[in-house]
Coordinates of C-alpha atoms and ligand atoms in Angstrom, one line a residue:
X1 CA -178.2 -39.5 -207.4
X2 CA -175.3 -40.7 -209.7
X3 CA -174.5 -37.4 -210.2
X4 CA -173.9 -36.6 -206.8
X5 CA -172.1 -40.0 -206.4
X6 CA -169.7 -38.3 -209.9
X7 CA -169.1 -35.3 -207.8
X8 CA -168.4 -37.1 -204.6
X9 CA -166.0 -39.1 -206.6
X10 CA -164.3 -35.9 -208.0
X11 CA -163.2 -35.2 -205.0
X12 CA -161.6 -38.6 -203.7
X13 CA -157.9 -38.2 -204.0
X14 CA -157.6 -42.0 -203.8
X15 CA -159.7 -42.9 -206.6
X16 CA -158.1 -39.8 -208.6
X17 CA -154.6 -42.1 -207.9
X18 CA -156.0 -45.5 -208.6
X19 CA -157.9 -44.0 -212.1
X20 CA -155.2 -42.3 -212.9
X21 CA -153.1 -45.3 -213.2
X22 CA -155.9 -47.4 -215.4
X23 CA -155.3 -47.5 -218.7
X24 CA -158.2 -45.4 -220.2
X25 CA -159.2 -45.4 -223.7
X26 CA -157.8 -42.3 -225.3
X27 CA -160.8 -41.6 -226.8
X28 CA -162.8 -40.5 -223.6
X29 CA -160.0 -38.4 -222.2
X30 CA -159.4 -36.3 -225.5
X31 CA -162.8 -35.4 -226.0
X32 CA -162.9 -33.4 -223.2
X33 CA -159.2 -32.3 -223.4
X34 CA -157.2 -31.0 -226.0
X35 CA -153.7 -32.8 -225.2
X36 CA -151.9 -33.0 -222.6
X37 CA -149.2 -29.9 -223.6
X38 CA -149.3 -26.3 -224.2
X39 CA -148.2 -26.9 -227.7
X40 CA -151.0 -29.4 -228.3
X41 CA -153.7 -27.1 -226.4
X42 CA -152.1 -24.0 -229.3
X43 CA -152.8 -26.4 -232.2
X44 CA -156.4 -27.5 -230.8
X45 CA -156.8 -23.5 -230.6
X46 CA -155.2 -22.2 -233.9
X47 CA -157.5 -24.2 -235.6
X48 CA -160.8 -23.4 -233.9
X49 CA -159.6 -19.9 -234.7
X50 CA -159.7 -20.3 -238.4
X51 CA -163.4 -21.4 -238.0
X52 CA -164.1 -17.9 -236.0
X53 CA -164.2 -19.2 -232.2
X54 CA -161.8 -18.4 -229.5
X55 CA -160.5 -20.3 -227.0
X56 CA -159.7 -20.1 -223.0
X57 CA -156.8 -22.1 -222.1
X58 CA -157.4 -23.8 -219.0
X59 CA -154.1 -25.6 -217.5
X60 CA -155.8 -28.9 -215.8
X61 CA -154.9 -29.4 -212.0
X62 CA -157.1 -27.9 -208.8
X63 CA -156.8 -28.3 -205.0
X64 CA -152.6 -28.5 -204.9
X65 CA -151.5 -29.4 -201.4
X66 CA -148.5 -27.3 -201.2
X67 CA -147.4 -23.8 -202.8
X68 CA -144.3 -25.0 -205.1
X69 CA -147.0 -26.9 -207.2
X70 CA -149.1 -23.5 -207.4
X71 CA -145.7 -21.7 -208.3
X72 CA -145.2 -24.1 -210.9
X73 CA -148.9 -23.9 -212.2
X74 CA -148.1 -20.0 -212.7
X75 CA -144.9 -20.2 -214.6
X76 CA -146.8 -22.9 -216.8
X77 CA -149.8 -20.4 -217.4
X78 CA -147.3 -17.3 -217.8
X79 CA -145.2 -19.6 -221.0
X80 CA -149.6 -19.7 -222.2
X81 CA -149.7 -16.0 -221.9
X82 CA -146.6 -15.2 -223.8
X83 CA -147.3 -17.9 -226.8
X84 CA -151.0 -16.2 -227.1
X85 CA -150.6 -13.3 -229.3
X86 CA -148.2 -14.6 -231.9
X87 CA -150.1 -17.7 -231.9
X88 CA -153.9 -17.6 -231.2
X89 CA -154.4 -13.5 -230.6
X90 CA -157.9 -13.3 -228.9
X91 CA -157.3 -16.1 -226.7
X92 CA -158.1 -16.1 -222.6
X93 CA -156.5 -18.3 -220.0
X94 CA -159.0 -19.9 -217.2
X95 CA -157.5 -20.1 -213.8
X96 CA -158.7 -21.7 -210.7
X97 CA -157.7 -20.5 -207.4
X98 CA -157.6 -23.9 -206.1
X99 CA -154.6 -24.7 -208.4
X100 CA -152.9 -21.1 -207.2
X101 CA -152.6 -22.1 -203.8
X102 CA -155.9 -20.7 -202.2
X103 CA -156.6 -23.7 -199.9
X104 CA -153.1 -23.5 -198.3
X105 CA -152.1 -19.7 -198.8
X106 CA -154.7 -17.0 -199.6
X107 CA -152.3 -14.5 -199.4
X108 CA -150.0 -17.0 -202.0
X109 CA -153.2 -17.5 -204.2
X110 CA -153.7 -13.8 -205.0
X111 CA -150.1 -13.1 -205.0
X112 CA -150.0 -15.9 -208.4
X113 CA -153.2 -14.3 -209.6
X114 CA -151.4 -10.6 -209.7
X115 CA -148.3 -12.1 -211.2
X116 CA -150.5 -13.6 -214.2
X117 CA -152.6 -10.4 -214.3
X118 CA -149.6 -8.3 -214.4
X119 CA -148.2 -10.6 -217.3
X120 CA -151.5 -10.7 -219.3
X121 CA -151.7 -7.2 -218.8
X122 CA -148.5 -6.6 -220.1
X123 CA -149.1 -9.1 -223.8
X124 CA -152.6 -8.0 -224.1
X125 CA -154.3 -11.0 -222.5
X126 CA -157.2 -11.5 -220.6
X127 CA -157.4 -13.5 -218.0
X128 CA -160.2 -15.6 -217.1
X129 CA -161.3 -16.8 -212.7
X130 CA -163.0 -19.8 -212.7
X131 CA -165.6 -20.3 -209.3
X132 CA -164.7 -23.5 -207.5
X133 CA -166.4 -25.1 -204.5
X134 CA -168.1 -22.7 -202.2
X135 CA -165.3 -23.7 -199.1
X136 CA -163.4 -21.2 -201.4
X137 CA -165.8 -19.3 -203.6
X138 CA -166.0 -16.0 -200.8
X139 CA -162.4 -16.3 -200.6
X140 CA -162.1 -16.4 -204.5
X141 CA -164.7 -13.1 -204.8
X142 CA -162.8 -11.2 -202.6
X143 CA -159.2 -11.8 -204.2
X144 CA -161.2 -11.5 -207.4
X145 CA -162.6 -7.8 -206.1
X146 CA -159.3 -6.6 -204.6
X147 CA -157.3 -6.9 -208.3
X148 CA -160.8 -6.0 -210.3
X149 CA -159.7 -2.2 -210.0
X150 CA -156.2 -2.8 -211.9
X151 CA -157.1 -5.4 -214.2
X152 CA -160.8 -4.6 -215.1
X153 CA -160.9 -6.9 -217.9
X154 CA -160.7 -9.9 -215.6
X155 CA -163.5 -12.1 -215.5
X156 CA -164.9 -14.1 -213.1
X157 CA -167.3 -17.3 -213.6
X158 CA -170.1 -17.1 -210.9
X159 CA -173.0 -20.1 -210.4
X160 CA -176.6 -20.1 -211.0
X161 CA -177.6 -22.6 -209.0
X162 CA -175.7 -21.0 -205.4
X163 CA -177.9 -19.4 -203.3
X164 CA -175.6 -15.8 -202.7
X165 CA -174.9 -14.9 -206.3
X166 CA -177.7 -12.3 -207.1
X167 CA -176.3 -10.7 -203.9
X168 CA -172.9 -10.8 -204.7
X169 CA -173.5 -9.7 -208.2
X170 CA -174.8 -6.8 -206.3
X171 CA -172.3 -6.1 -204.1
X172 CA -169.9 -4.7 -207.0
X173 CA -171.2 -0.9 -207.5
X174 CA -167.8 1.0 -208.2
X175 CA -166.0 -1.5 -210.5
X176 CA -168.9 -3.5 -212.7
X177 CA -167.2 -7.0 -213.0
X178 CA -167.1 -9.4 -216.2
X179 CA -168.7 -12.5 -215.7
X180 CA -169.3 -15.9 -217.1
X181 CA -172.6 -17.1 -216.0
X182 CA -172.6 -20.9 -215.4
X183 CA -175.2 -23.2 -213.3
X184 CA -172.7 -24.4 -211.2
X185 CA -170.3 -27.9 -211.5
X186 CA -169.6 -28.9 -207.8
X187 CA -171.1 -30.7 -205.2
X188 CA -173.0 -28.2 -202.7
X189 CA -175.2 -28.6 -199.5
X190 CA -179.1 -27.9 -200.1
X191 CA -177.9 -24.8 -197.9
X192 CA -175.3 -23.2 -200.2
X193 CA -177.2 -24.4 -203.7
X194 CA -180.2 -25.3 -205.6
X195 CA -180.5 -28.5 -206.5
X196 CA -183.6 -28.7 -208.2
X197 CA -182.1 -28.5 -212.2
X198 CA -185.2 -26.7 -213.4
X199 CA -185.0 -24.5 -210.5
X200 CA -181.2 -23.9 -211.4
X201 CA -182.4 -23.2 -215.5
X202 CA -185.1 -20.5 -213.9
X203 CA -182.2 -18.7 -211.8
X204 CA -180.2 -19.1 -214.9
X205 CA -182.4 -17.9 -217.3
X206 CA -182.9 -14.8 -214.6
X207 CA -179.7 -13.9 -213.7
X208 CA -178.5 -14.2 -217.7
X209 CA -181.0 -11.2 -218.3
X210 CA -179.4 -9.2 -215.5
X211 CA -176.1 -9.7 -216.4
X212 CA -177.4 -8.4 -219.9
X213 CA -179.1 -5.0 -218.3
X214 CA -176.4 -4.1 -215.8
X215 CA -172.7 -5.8 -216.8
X216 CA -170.3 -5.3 -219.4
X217 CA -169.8 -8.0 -221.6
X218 CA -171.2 -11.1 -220.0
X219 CA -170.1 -14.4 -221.1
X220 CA -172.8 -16.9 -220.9
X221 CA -171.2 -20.8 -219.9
X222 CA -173.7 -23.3 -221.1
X223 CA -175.2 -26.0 -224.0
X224 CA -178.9 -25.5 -222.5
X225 CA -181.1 -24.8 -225.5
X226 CA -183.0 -23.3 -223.2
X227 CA -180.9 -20.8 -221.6
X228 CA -178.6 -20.1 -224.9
X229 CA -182.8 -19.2 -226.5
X230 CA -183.7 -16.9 -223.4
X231 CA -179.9 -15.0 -223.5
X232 CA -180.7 -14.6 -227.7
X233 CA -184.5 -13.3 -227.1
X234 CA -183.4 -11.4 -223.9
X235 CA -180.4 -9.6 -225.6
X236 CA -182.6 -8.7 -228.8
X237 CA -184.9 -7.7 -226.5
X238 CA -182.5 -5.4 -224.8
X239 CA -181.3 -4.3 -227.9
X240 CA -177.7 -5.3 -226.4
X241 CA -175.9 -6.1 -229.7
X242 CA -174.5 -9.6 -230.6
X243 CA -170.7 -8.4 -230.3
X244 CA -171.8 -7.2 -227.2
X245 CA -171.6 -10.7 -225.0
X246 CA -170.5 -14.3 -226.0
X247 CA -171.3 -17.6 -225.4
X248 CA -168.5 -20.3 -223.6
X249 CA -168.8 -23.9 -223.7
X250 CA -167.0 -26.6 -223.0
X251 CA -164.5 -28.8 -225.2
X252 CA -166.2 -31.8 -226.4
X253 CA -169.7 -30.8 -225.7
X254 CA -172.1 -30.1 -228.7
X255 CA -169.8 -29.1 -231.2
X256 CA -172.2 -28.8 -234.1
X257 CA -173.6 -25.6 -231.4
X258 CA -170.8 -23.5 -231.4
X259 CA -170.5 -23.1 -235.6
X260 CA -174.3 -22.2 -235.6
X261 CA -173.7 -19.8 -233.1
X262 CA -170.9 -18.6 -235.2
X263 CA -173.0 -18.1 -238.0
X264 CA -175.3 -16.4 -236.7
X265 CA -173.2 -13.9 -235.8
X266 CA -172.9 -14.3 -232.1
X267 CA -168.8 -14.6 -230.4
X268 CA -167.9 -18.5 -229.0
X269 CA -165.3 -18.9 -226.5
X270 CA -164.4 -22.6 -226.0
X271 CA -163.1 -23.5 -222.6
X272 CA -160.3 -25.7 -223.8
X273 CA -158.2 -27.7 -221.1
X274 CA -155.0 -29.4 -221.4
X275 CA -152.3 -30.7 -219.6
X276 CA -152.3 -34.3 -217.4
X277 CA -154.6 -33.9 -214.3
X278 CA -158.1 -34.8 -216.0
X279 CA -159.7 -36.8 -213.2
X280 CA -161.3 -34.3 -211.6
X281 CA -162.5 -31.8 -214.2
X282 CA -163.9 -35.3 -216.4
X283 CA -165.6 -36.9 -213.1
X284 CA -167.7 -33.2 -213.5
X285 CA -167.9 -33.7 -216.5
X286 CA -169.4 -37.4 -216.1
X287 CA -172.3 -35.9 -213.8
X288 CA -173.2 -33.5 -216.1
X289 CA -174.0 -36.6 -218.6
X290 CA -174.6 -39.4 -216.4
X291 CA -174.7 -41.5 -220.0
X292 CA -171.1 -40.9 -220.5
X293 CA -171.0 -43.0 -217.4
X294 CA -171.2 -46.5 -219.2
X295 CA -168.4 -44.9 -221.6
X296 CA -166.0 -44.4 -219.1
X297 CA -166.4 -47.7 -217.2
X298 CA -166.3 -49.6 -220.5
X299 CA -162.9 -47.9 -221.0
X300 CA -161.9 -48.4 -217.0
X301 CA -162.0 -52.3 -218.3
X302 CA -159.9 -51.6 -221.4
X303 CA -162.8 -52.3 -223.9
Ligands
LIG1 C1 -167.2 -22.3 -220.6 C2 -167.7 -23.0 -219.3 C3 -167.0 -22.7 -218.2 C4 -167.4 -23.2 -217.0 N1 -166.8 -22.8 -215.8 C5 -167.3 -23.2 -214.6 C6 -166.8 -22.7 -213.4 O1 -165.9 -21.8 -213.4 N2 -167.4 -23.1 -212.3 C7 -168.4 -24.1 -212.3 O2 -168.9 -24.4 -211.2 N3 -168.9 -24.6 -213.4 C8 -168.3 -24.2 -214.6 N4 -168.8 -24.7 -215.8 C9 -169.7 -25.9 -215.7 C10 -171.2 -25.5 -215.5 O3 -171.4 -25.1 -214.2 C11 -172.1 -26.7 -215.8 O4 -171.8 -27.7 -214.9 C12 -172.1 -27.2 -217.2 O5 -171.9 -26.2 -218.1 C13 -173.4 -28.0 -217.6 O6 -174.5 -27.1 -217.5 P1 -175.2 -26.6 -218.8 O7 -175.5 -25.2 -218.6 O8 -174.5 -26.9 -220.0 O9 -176.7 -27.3 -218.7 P2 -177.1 -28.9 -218.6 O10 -178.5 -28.8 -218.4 O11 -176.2 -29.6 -217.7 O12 -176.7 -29.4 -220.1 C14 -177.5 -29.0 -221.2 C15 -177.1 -30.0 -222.3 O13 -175.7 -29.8 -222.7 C16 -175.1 -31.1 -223.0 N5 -174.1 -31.3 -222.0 C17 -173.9 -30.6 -220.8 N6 -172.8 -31.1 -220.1 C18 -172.3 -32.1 -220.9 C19 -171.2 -33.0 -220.8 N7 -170.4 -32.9 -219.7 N8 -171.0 -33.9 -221.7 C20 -171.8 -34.0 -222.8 N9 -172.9 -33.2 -223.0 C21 -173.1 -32.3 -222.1 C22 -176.2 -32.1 -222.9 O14 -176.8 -32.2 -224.2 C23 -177.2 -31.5 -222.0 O15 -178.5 -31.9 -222.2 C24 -168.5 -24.1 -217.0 C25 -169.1 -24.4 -218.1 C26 -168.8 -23.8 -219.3 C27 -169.6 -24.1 -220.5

């Protein structure tokens, strides 16, 4: 229930102004973000490198209401793309549609997506698609599927918990995509998604061991014990080797996780945002953790 009320919230433009304006404790903004400039984001990211973990840049902002902000979005990710391989070699940058213009201009949307394709191609970069609500997931799977053949590197995040993502998975028979598995962050009818959260970890658990059998180089996008046990016993399983996928999580969430994984052998991808527009991306983040809740309305009073 509060979850769904988190959600709901993430997509209030109004609060996102009046919270926005509230003087929130630094402390719950930077654990989920890593500053709020490129520069900062390439520090944050150099030195998670020296510990053996890589890093997607994710420039924060979604849902822009007119196409200069997408264009300006763009050029911000292309500067990331160019600083990557002097800087942090190995590193990804996460995009999301909604921030290149698909809600105003599909035809815009995948015109930015080619530009940062073409210019990741061109330094060696790969670039990263995250899935957004399902009002624009289709739309995102077929820009995604018409630029897979040029850029097949490119990876796209698809969700667990919605209902037409085993069939979409199997809809790609020329060009096998990359994925990042993920149970899903937004808020979706009963229709479109599962909401049962077992029911989500059982699809997850599933579709992780397909994306093991029949894609190249899944990334798997969670911290459930559970799921991150059945990927490791799958994958051994499968005899698919350790080098052979990786594990993404988020910044800020169970930290201690991604060194053990480390360790262990396996390849960690941190999904590392920066930049100024937080309030949606940490109002998902809040429904994920409802206990973060107090947290943020402790610092909403300036405790
Ligand atoms: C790298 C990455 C990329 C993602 N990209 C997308 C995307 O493109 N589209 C999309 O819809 N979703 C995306 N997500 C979010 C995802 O869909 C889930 O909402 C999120 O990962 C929580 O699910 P979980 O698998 O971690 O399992 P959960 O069952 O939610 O969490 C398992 C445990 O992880 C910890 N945890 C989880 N979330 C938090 C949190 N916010 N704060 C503190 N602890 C937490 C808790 O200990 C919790 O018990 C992404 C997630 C990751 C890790």
């Amino acid at each position: 229930m509060i979850s769904r009320l988190l959600l709901h919230a993430s997509e209030s433009k109004k609060l996102e102004d009046l919270i926005s304006r509230m003087r929130l404790t630094r402390g719950l903004v930077s654990r989920y973000v890593a500053g709020t400039t490129l520069e900062e984001a390439l520090a944050v990211t150099a030195g998670l490198k020296r510990q053996g973990i890589d890093v997607s840049l994710d420039l924060l902002g979604e849902s822009v209401a007119d196409l200069k902000e997408s264009e300006r979005a763009t050029q911000e990710y292309v500067q990331a793309i160019k600083a990557i391989p002097g800087r942090v070699p190995g590193s990804t940058i996460s995009v999301k549609p909604s921030q290149l213009g698909i809600v105003v201009d599909p035809d815009a949307c995948a015109r930015n997506l080619s530009t940062l394709l073409e210019t990741a191609a061109d330094h060696g970069v790969a670039v990263e698609v995250d899935m957004e609500h399902s009002s624009v997931g289709p739309g995102t799977l077929e820009i995604y599927r018409t630029l897979l053949k040029q850029y097949p590197d490119t990876r796209v995040a698809m969700q667990a918990a919605v209902r037409r993502t085993q069939g979409d998975l199997e809809s790609f028979t020329e060009h096998k995509p990359r994925i990042r598995l993920v149970k899903g962050a937004f808020n979706e009818t009963l229709a479109v998604a599962v909401q049962d959260k077992e029911e989500v970890t059982i699809r997850y658990q599933e579709l992780s061991e397909w994306a093991l059998a029949n894609l190249p180089d899944p990334a798997f996008g969670t911290h459930d014990d559970k799921c991150i046990a059945h990927v490791k016993a799958t994958a051994e399983r499968l005899g698919v080797d350790r080098r052979d996928f990786e594990f993404q999580m988020l910044y800020g969430v169970r930290r201690k996780l991604w060194t053990e994984l480390v360790q262990q052998g396996y390849r960690v991808r941190i999904y590392l945002p920066y930049g100024t527009h937080w309030y949606p991306y940490l109002m998902r983040r809040m429904a994920e953790r409802p206990a973060n809740l107090l947290l943020f309305l402790r610092s909403l009073i300036g405790d």
